XYZ file of C-alpha atoms in Angstrom:
663
model
C 58.904 3.171 18.071
C 58.631 1.653 14.560
C 61.920 3.249 13.520
C 63.630 2.035 16.678
C 62.330 -1.498 16.093
C 63.520 -1.394 12.496
C 66.997 -0.299 13.584
C 67.125 -3.139 16.109
C 66.083 -5.601 13.407
C 68.713 -4.301 10.991
C 71.369 -4.505 13.713
C 70.329 -8.099 14.428
C 70.500 -9.017 10.747
C 73.911 -7.332 10.505
C 75.116 -9.386 13.459
C 73.905 -12.599 11.829
C 75.519 -11.641 8.511
C 78.925 -10.934 10.022
C 78.673 -13.862 12.381
C 78.334 -16.111 9.343
C 81.536 -14.657 7.892
C 79.895 -13.196 4.802
C 82.034 -10.726 2.907
C 80.708 -7.184 2.574
C 82.285 -5.129 -0.190
C 81.294 -1.761 -1.642
C 83.169 -0.344 -4.633
C 82.989 3.083 -6.295
C 84.551 4.104 -9.630
C 83.142 7.660 -10.018
C 81.900 7.357 -13.573
C 79.691 10.449 -13.463
C 78.008 9.300 -10.240
C 78.584 8.172 -6.654
C 76.680 4.892 -6.994
C 78.005 1.625 -5.658
C 79.393 -0.589 -8.411
C 76.899 -2.988 -9.901
C 75.858 -5.614 -8.862
C 76.913 -4.867 -5.282
C 74.131 -4.168 -2.804
C 75.291 -1.096 -0.990
C 74.739 2.593 -0.344
C 75.743 5.442 -2.601
C 78.417 7.885 -1.474
C 77.076 11.271 -0.417
C 79.047 14.511 -0.884
C 79.492 16.080 2.542
C 80.813 19.491 3.474
C 83.230 20.066 6.325
C 81.855 20.851 9.743
C 82.525 24.215 11.273
C 82.694 27.563 9.511
C 84.818 26.960 6.422
C 84.996 28.627 3.008
C 82.866 26.338 0.870
C 81.993 26.682 -2.789
C 78.517 26.194 -4.184
C 79.511 22.868 -5.751
C 80.970 19.927 -3.780
C 83.114 18.970 -6.757
C 83.031 17.931 -10.388
C 83.764 15.037 -12.718
C 86.890 15.835 -14.721
C 89.034 14.123 -17.335
C 92.420 12.851 -16.160
C 95.039 10.392 -17.391
C 95.829 7.553 -14.977
C 99.392 6.181 -14.707
C 98.497 3.262 -17.004
C 97.589 5.710 -19.781
C 93.817 5.450 -19.466
C 92.015 8.758 -19.972
C 88.752 8.790 -18.056
C 86.488 10.788 -15.809
C 87.521 11.058 -12.166
C 85.841 12.950 -9.350
C 87.553 16.079 -8.038
C 86.291 17.235 -4.637
C 86.395 20.913 -3.787
C 88.177 22.211 -0.686
C 86.224 21.493 2.516
C 84.054 18.933 0.727
C 84.376 15.171 1.017
C 82.304 11.991 1.031
C 80.054 10.328 3.548
C 80.016 6.538 3.363
C 76.883 5.500 5.355
C 78.405 2.200 6.599
C 74.836 0.966 6.908
C 75.833 -2.669 6.408
C 78.770 -2.505 8.796
C 81.558 -3.066 6.292
C 83.805 -0.934 8.506
C 83.922 -2.145 12.132
C 87.052 -3.469 13.840
C 88.261 -5.558 10.875
C 88.217 -3.829 7.527
C 90.095 -2.582 4.489
C 89.625 0.824 2.878
C 91.329 1.364 -0.465
C 91.437 4.574 -2.488
C 93.185 5.350 -5.759
C 93.716 9.111 -5.623
C 95.904 12.000 -6.647
C 95.907 14.875 -4.142
C 95.859 18.219 -5.972
C 95.654 20.650 -3.033
C 96.913 19.956 0.502
C 94.952 22.802 2.070
C 96.711 24.692 4.872
C 98.593 22.356 7.235
C 96.396 19.330 7.819
C 94.171 17.441 5.380
C 91.829 14.828 6.835
C 91.880 11.492 4.976
C 89.505 9.346 7.063
C 87.218 10.234 9.969
C 85.774 7.356 12.028
C 84.172 9.606 14.691
C 81.197 10.911 12.706
C 82.704 14.391 12.927
C 82.829 14.409 16.716
C 86.582 14.066 17.303
C 89.743 15.533 15.827
C 91.592 12.219 16.003
C 91.967 10.522 12.655
C 94.264 9.889 9.716
C 95.677 12.990 8.014
C 98.106 14.322 5.474
C 100.410 16.726 7.369
C 102.974 19.216 6.144
C 106.619 19.012 7.185
C 108.153 22.386 8.027
C 106.566 24.079 5.052
C 107.478 21.381 2.518
C 105.323 21.117 -0.603
C 105.113 17.359 -0.006
C 103.219 15.766 2.861
C 103.491 13.140 5.572
C 101.018 10.602 6.956
C 99.860 11.434 10.497
C 97.819 9.321 12.941
C 96.651 12.257 15.024
C 97.139 12.626 17.965
C 99.970 10.054 17.901
C 102.035 11.621 15.192
C 103.587 10.874 11.851
C 104.060 7.415 10.379
C 106.239 6.219 7.542
C 108.629 8.208 5.355
C 108.202 11.955 5.761
C 107.718 13.922 3.625
C 106.576 11.477 0.973
C 103.336 12.356 -0.826
C 103.199 14.846 -3.709
C 100.463 16.385 -5.859
C 101.435 14.804 -9.172
C 101.153 11.098 -8.404
C 98.250 8.679 -8.151
C 98.627 6.509 -5.041
C 96.798 3.316 -4.172
C 96.301 3.829 -0.428
C 95.293 0.756 1.567
C 94.172 1.133 5.192
C 93.613 -2.343 6.615
C 92.938 -3.268 10.251
C 93.040 -6.668 11.950
C 90.309 -6.763 14.584
C 91.953 -9.624 16.482
C 95.304 -7.875 16.938
C 94.273 -4.217 16.734
C 97.079 -3.618 14.212
C 96.420 -1.225 11.355
C 98.691 -1.403 8.312
C 98.937 1.340 5.724
C 100.173 0.425 2.255
C 101.170 2.900 -0.426
C 100.791 1.107 -3.737
C 102.203 -2.369 -2.884
C 104.636 -1.267 -0.141
C 103.922 -1.486 3.587
C 104.276 2.184 4.477
C 103.353 2.264 8.174
C 102.086 0.018 10.964
C 100.056 1.391 13.856
C 98.985 -0.395 17.041
C 95.370 0.671 17.462
C 94.773 -1.340 20.614
C 92.601 1.492 21.970
C 90.247 1.147 19.011
C 90.475 4.748 17.856
C 90.236 3.865 14.188
C 87.297 1.481 14.146
C 83.845 1.889 12.699
C 80.391 0.940 13.805
C 77.483 -0.296 11.719
C 75.219 2.639 10.956
C 77.855 5.250 11.850
C 79.134 7.010 8.717
C 82.773 6.969 7.652
C 83.929 10.281 6.166
C 86.574 10.556 3.447
C 88.373 13.918 3.007
C 85.826 15.642 5.275
C 86.950 17.302 8.487
C 85.312 17.424 11.909
C 84.047 20.392 13.917
C 86.667 20.158 16.677
C 89.388 21.839 14.627
C 87.621 22.871 11.461
C 88.690 23.365 7.847
C 91.510 20.795 7.755
C 90.733 19.658 4.241
C 92.342 18.975 0.898
C 91.381 18.384 -2.723
C 91.987 15.215 -4.729
C 91.091 13.327 -7.892
C 89.278 10.107 -6.961
C 89.461 7.239 -9.460
C 88.541 4.364 -7.139
C 87.308 3.799 -3.580
C 86.344 0.558 -1.825
C 85.229 -0.619 1.612
C 85.223 -4.226 2.823
C 84.960 -6.081 6.110
C 87.994 -8.221 5.199
C 91.596 -7.755 6.360
C 94.207 -7.533 3.585
C 97.673 -8.945 3.926
C 100.665 -8.299 1.687
C 99.440 -10.859 -0.871
C 96.068 -9.200 -1.299
C 97.630 -5.741 -1.535
C 100.160 -6.941 -4.115
C 97.325 -8.338 -6.216
C 95.259 -5.151 -5.875
C 98.168 -2.955 -6.958
C 99.156 -5.181 -9.882
C 95.582 -4.970 -11.158
C 94.807 -1.406 -10.103
C 94.470 -0.050 -13.639
C 92.006 -2.812 -14.481
C 90.145 -2.778 -11.153
C 89.881 1.023 -10.980
C 88.510 1.282 -14.497
C 86.752 -1.989 -15.227
C 83.906 -3.601 -13.320
C 84.801 -7.275 -13.651
C 81.918 -8.700 -11.643
C 80.274 -9.963 -14.855
C 83.375 -10.990 -16.802
C 83.550 -14.319 -18.620
C 85.551 -16.135 -21.306
C 84.498 -17.732 -24.605
C 86.653 -20.526 -26.015
C 87.354 -21.104 -28.820
C 86.557 -17.692 -30.194
C 86.328 -17.346 -33.132
C 84.916 -20.779 -33.903
C 84.779 -22.072 -37.454
C 81.836 -24.208 -38.443
C 78.534 -24.919 -36.782
C 77.269 -26.441 -34.690
C 80.393 -26.780 -32.579
C 80.624 -26.779 -28.802
C 81.812 -23.518 -27.255
C 83.049 -23.331 -23.643
C 81.799 -20.296 -21.736
C 83.281 -19.781 -18.272
C 82.742 -17.152 -15.587
C 86.040 -15.329 -14.886
C 84.766 -12.403 -12.815
C 85.862 -11.285 -9.384
C 83.088 -13.020 -7.414
C 84.498 -16.122 -5.687
C 82.902 -19.363 -6.854
C 80.282 -20.729 -6.397
C 78.946 -17.148 -6.481
C 77.134 -17.214 -3.154
C 74.994 -14.110 -2.648
C 74.556 -13.396 -6.363
C 72.211 -14.459 -9.141
C 73.703 -15.246 -12.557
C 71.500 -14.951 -15.653
C 72.881 -15.961 -19.046
C 71.463 -15.277 -22.519
C 73.084 -17.105 -25.421
C 71.411 -15.419 -28.411
C 69.620 -18.536 -29.619
C 72.390 -20.913 -28.649
C 71.647 -24.397 -27.363
C 72.877 -25.179 -23.848
C 74.607 -28.550 -23.924
C 75.549 -28.418 -20.244
C 75.820 -25.960 -17.388
C 73.644 -24.010 -14.966
C 73.885 -21.097 -12.543
C 77.310 -19.501 -12.551
C 78.539 -22.145 -15.036
C 80.730 -23.203 -16.757
C 78.576 -23.809 -19.861
C 78.935 -25.687 -23.108
C 76.867 -24.019 -25.846
C 76.520 -24.426 -29.580
C 74.755 -22.522 -32.365
C 73.083 -23.855 -35.475
C 74.179 -20.914 -37.606
C 77.367 -19.014 -38.132
C 78.034 -15.350 -37.546
C 78.469 -13.155 -34.516
C 76.480 -14.201 -31.444
C 75.849 -12.064 -28.389
C 76.538 -13.813 -25.109
C 75.081 -11.820 -22.230
C 75.629 -12.273 -18.489
C 73.626 -10.328 -15.924
C 74.809 -10.568 -12.307
C 72.473 -9.354 -9.560
C 73.218 -9.213 -5.865
C 70.598 -11.084 -3.869
C 68.831 -8.504 -1.749
C 68.926 -5.539 -4.113
C 68.051 -4.598 -7.662
C 71.422 -3.388 -8.938
C 72.185 -5.662 -11.907
C 75.398 -5.569 -13.932
C 75.207 -6.741 -17.530
C 78.162 -7.750 -19.698
C 77.831 -8.683 -23.346
C 80.500 -10.354 -25.469
C 80.432 -11.605 -29.017
C 81.177 -15.157 -30.041
C 82.304 -15.351 -33.659
C 81.191 -18.687 -34.976
C 82.877 -18.197 -38.339
C 85.539 -15.716 -39.392
C 85.244 -16.588 -43.059
C 84.305 -13.622 -45.255
C 83.193 -13.240 -48.845
C 83.732 -10.356 -51.263
C 81.689 -10.025 -54.455
C 82.257 -8.140 -57.697
C 79.458 -7.684 -60.243
C 79.660 -6.833 -63.937
C 76.222 -5.743 -65.099
C 74.393 -7.297 -68.014
C 72.893 -5.435 -70.981
C 69.310 -4.187 -71.168
C 69.344 -4.098 -74.958
C 70.913 -7.514 -75.745
C 70.053 -9.506 -72.619
C 73.713 -10.406 -72.126
C 74.405 -12.200 -68.822
C 76.164 -10.469 -65.997
C 79.358 -11.714 -64.363
C 79.744 -12.600 -60.683
C 83.250 -12.847 -59.213
C 83.462 -14.259 -55.675
C 86.567 -13.906 -53.478
C 87.005 -15.608 -50.103
C 89.003 -13.980 -47.290
C 90.018 -14.840 -43.724
C 89.190 -18.522 -44.064
C 91.163 -21.737 -44.515
C 91.906 -22.749 -48.161
C 90.920 -24.495 -50.354
C 87.751 -22.561 -51.145
C 84.643 -23.653 -53.029
C 81.948 -21.366 -54.403
C 78.248 -21.693 -55.120
C 75.280 -19.572 -56.235
C 72.643 -21.997 -54.902
C 74.300 -23.466 -51.726
C 74.003 -26.956 -53.282
C 76.415 -27.137 -56.197
C 79.938 -25.952 -55.336
C 82.912 -25.371 -57.665
C 86.515 -24.219 -57.337
C 86.052 -21.640 -60.108
C 85.009 -18.323 -58.546
C 83.497 -16.752 -61.711
C 79.816 -17.219 -62.679
C 77.901 -16.047 -65.777
C 74.318 -15.351 -64.687
C 71.208 -13.550 -65.949
C 69.948 -10.433 -64.179
C 68.391 -11.479 -60.877
C 68.914 -11.474 -57.118
C 71.178 -14.213 -55.809
C 72.591 -15.491 -52.556
C 76.163 -16.657 -53.155
C 78.264 -18.872 -50.894
C 81.849 -19.782 -50.086
C 82.964 -22.857 -48.149
C 86.481 -23.196 -46.740
C 88.712 -26.028 -45.555
C 87.098 -25.972 -42.086
C 83.696 -26.413 -43.676
C 82.741 -22.907 -42.621
C 80.138 -21.359 -44.895
C 79.333 -17.708 -45.545
C 76.496 -16.482 -47.726
C 75.806 -13.023 -49.123
C 72.975 -11.587 -51.216
C 73.935 -9.925 -54.482
C 71.982 -8.311 -57.326
C 72.953 -8.717 -60.956
C 71.281 -5.982 -62.990
C 71.230 -4.614 -66.521
C 72.870 -1.312 -67.268
C 69.937 1.056 -67.270
C 69.095 4.751 -67.243
C 65.891 4.187 -65.295
C 65.412 6.752 -62.556
C 62.904 6.349 -59.738
C 62.520 8.270 -56.491
C 59.835 8.412 -53.881
C 59.128 10.576 -50.866
C 61.421 10.848 -47.875
C 60.875 8.618 -44.851
C 57.792 9.851 -43.016
C 56.098 9.434 -39.666
C 52.291 9.475 -39.444
C 49.798 8.976 -36.656
C 47.864 5.734 -36.406
C 44.912 5.870 -38.802
C 46.311 8.687 -40.956
C 46.932 8.451 -44.704
C 50.007 9.585 -46.622
C 50.554 9.792 -50.358
C 53.440 7.689 -51.715
C 54.382 9.788 -54.702
C 56.993 8.314 -57.043
C 58.870 10.201 -59.741
C 60.819 8.689 -62.619
C 61.012 7.845 -66.299
C 59.643 4.277 -66.139
C 56.585 2.886 -67.916
C 55.129 0.912 -65.014
C 55.284 1.049 -61.234
C 54.649 -1.621 -58.649
C 54.561 -1.113 -54.879
C 55.127 -3.787 -52.255
C 53.922 -4.841 -49.841
C 50.348 -4.109 -50.863
C 49.069 -3.932 -47.274
C 47.665 -0.497 -46.488
C 47.722 0.727 -50.123
C 44.640 1.717 -52.092
C 46.322 0.650 -55.367
C 49.767 -0.949 -55.567
C 50.068 -0.491 -59.351
C 49.812 3.292 -59.616
C 52.555 5.868 -59.423
C 51.152 7.640 -56.374
C 49.078 5.335 -54.139
C 47.610 6.401 -50.809
C 49.035 4.486 -47.846
C 47.232 3.878 -44.559
C 49.417 1.235 -42.878
C 48.372 -0.245 -39.543
C 52.005 -0.590 -38.471
C 55.357 0.841 -39.480
C 56.113 -0.403 -43.000
C 58.903 -0.141 -45.537
C 57.387 0.234 -48.993
C 59.402 -0.629 -52.110
C 58.486 0.905 -55.436
C 59.810 -0.916 -58.516
C 59.877 0.998 -61.778
C 59.945 -1.078 -64.978
C 60.884 -0.087 -68.523
C 61.606 -2.724 -71.102
C 63.893 -5.458 -69.665
C 65.120 -3.216 -66.845
C 63.831 -2.224 -63.466
C 64.908 0.031 -60.636
C 63.690 0.325 -57.065
C 63.500 2.836 -54.255
C 62.246 2.502 -50.704
C 60.438 4.638 -48.191
C 59.862 3.935 -44.502
C 56.477 4.949 -43.132
C 56.683 4.916 -39.344
C 53.289 4.722 -37.650
C 53.225 6.501 -34.323
C 51.034 4.580 -31.869
C 47.654 5.860 -30.810
C 47.891 8.344 -27.972
C 46.506 6.595 -24.903
C 45.452 9.039 -22.225
C 45.641 8.208 -18.545
C 43.749 10.710 -16.411
C 42.899 11.177 -12.760
C 40.152 8.691 -11.767
C 36.621 9.941 -11.118
C 36.419 11.342 -7.601
C 34.210 12.968 -4.993
C 35.755 16.279 -3.909
C 35.154 18.895 -1.277
C 33.450 22.088 -2.353
C 35.840 25.039 -2.799
C 38.822 22.803 -1.916
C 41.535 22.659 -4.624
C 41.801 19.209 -6.209
C 44.784 18.084 -8.288
C 44.086 16.690 -11.749
C 46.691 14.991 -13.912
C 46.885 13.549 -17.401
C 49.686 11.601 -19.084
C 50.333 9.189 -21.914
C 52.804 6.299 -22.196
C 53.341 7.414 -25.786
C 54.517 10.857 -24.593
C 57.366 10.167 -22.113
C 58.339 13.854 -22.003
C 55.242 15.943 -21.311
C 57.123 19.050 -22.404
C 56.816 17.720 -25.964
C 53.012 17.606 -25.797
C 50.120 20.081 -25.690
C 47.314 19.666 -23.142
C 43.817 21.185 -23.411
C 41.265 20.653 -20.622
C 37.664 21.551 -21.346
C 35.590 23.163 -20.149
C 37.927 25.505 -18.299
C 35.416 25.999 -15.459
C 37.127 25.886 -12.076
C 40.613 25.205 -13.485
C 43.639 27.331 -12.689
C 45.385 26.411 -15.965
C 43.495 24.420 -18.625
C 46.707 24.130 -20.693
C 48.646 22.319 -17.952
C 49.108 18.536 -17.752
C 48.208 18.819 -14.064
C 45.754 21.681 -13.412
C 44.017 22.296 -10.106
C 40.208 22.269 -9.985
C 38.263 24.267 -7.395
C 34.542 23.513 -7.692
C 31.226 24.336 -6.130
C 29.211 21.914 -8.248
C 29.709 18.659 -10.125
C 31.878 18.938 -13.231
C 33.085 16.655 -16.023
C 36.299 17.405 -17.885
C 37.750 16.203 -21.170
C 41.500 16.443 -21.705
C 43.075 16.277 -25.151
C 46.781 15.446 -25.481
C 48.563 16.333 -28.702
C 52.034 14.823 -29.142
C 54.942 16.591 -30.761
C 54.119 14.711 -33.976
C 50.535 15.985 -33.902
C 48.914 12.733 -32.758
C 45.931 13.236 -30.468
C 44.190 11.333 -27.717
C 41.471 12.197 -25.198
C 40.454 11.192 -21.712
C 37.681 12.093 -19.290
C 37.244 12.581 -15.574
C 34.104 13.264 -13.548
C 34.284 15.201 -10.285
C 31.344 15.154 -7.868
C 31.215 17.819 -5.160
C 30.512 16.492 -1.671
C 27.683 18.409 -0.034
C 27.513 18.816 3.758
C 24.267 19.465 5.572
C 24.099 23.163 6.348
C 21.870 26.233 6.614
C 23.231 29.687 5.931
C 21.605 33.083 5.464
C 23.227 35.902 3.480
C 24.516 38.858 5.495
C 22.782 41.414 3.256
C 20.241 41.791 0.446
C 19.047 44.675 -1.756
C 15.298 44.559 -2.511
C 15.405 47.438 -5.001
C 13.600 45.659 -7.822
C 16.607 45.309 -10.144
C 16.267 41.519 -10.167
C 19.569 41.014 -8.346
C 19.631 39.923 -4.699
C 16.041 41.128 -4.198
C 14.884 38.178 -2.052
C 16.465 36.963 1.195
C 16.435 33.156 0.874
C 18.273 30.672 3.168
C 21.138 28.765 1.534
C 20.663 25.070 2.321
C 22.500 21.805 1.662
C 21.042 18.373 2.430
C 18.038 19.982 4.238
C 14.631 18.269 3.782
C 12.322 20.639 5.731
C 12.113 24.031 7.439
C 10.255 24.330 10.748
C 10.439 28.108 10.665
C 12.329 30.997 9.149
C 11.481 34.214 11.086
C 12.738 37.746 10.621
C 12.369 40.468 13.300
C 12.726 44.236 13.074
C 14.482 46.221 15.774
C 11.265 46.458 17.796
C 10.937 42.665 17.907
C 8.078 42.494 15.440
C 7.964 39.464 13.178
C 8.182 40.989 9.717
C 8.382 37.647 7.903
C 7.664 33.971 8.610
C 7.763 30.811 6.498
C 8.108 27.055 6.951
C 8.606 26.333 3.256
C 11.888 25.421 1.597
C 13.284 27.958 -0.849
C 10.880 30.673 0.315
C 12.230 34.115 1.245
C 11.458 37.724 2.260
C 11.201 40.533 -0.270
C 11.650 43.264 2.385
C 8.012 44.336 2.491
C 6.111 44.540 5.788
C 2.445 45.422 6.226
C 2.299 46.428 2.541
C 4.984 49.019 3.060
C 8.159 49.483 1.079
C 11.342 47.891 2.453
C 13.030 49.937 5.159
C 16.840 50.054 5.294
C 18.232 48.619 8.529
C 19.508 45.618 10.435
C 17.098 42.718 10.959
C 17.410 39.621 13.112
C 16.560 36.171 11.796
C 16.006 32.728 13.290
C 15.728 29.458 11.417
C 15.255 25.782 12.191
C 15.494 22.910 9.708
C 15.969 19.170 9.548
C 18.649 17.404 7.485
C 18.380 14.211 5.454
C 20.061 12.417 8.356
C 17.383 13.666 10.774
C 19.609 16.243 12.428
C 17.866 19.416 13.655
C 19.809 22.558 12.805
C 18.999 25.895 14.472
C 20.677 29.182 13.667
C 20.331 32.888 14.490
C 21.879 35.933 12.949
C 21.378 39.358 11.443
C 21.005 40.652 7.939
C 21.397 44.110 6.479
C 18.581 45.380 4.235
C 20.146 47.822 1.803
C 18.224 49.956 -0.717
């Protein structure tokens, strides 16, 4: 009933949606998947095998490289014979007014007929087919059962065609376009080629009426919409087919001017994607990489400026309202295209002679000015400077400025090396051993080091750190770096404490957000009591009594973490008596004692021999019979017992049974 109500609700919502004239469009580009193009809210395509008994391979198809007519080499989807697609049509894109477009190259026509579209959910043989013509290698278009339409034969196996099937629900006329040419017109006044919301539409999959009428094709593009296309829309689709089939333009936008020289300057950013303005049904989220929004909101347009030059990432994320299928597009805005090249002539360690800096501007607007302090500029591009680290600048005729760091050093034979980049676990220590011919060493930063002035300090950083060791000899110095990455502490998430049934398998599980792939980690559960596999991340525990477990997770880098779980066994009120005991004095199973759970008292526990004599009686908990009767040794045989007890809940439990005395 719930499912039926849900279907009625969905149908009602669909009616309201289409009654309001909202466009439904679902696009597929077959880039390694069958998912609807982002940010559209729609179903995925589902590979579907032909009905009936047909020769079918194990795989429905494969993604293969092909070159489209516009020269683009890309992955397309190649369906195998007797395999096609199921489009769920859950939103009712295909009803009486619709357009289906596919950009395909047929590679195998099959036998005689090859189903293109099936509107009948596999129930009827009527549909749109490719049909042979007296054994020709090319094919015709056939509206079965009404016959061929358009030029015949026409279609070959070496050409990509943009096929457009568009139906006008008001007139019942279906037009078929091949590329941008009206190929055939069919009067579908009887409504044979219409869809229904919730009834799947099948592409290249045959029905069960006359089975195995299938072909193979390379699919580069497929779309479904509830809109009718005229010649103008088809012309536009064909003129842009290379772009539309390969590029998802839903999140496209323009940046002008780009590049922009100087900052801050206003930059115009405008949405140019394929969603009609004002973008109803979609959410537009912009990120301007630190830029200041001067004006604009929602879909835009925007005016933005930046306080610094360089390359800025402008990001647009478009999300269809009603689903989480976002499409993100990122473009770069170049605020300045000015560049700066530097040439350095080293100074002398022995004499202290200055070094020479030569700065050369490129890609800017002359005249150029140069500076080594960003304050004092000169037209001369050569500077005599002592050994040091500098940031040098060039400014062009557009007042664009570019700065670059540069080191002026002495010629030196100092050699210094330290260890390779290393990863440690949080809290671990690593030795930073330096080798070289210097007199003194200095490490920075000092955080995490036991001594920053020795050659081989011990490092225990709290976070990932790049350490720089500077070796000094005389007037000269040389540096080397090492990155110490600190792997985060292994946090262990384990099954919560629980009350479990006795002797009933209970699933345990442990994981860590620091170990996304559990195959890279080692798990040890302890103790191993009751576990089927203590080395598994998810063992099964079968217990008779309460048990606490500790699990230790060791990551692939050797970092460890532990977690704990406590399992309490639920006890049900019960009285049971063993079926046999062996009072032979070996200390094992010598006494027949009732097995009780949640029992507070015993009214009686009586045992009878085969003559009805009471050979044992007790009203005490945990008291039992040792097999002796009237001071005589136990006699092998079958004995009858009766017992009555009271549970913690006040329930009286009575039981009878027999027990075998075995010597």
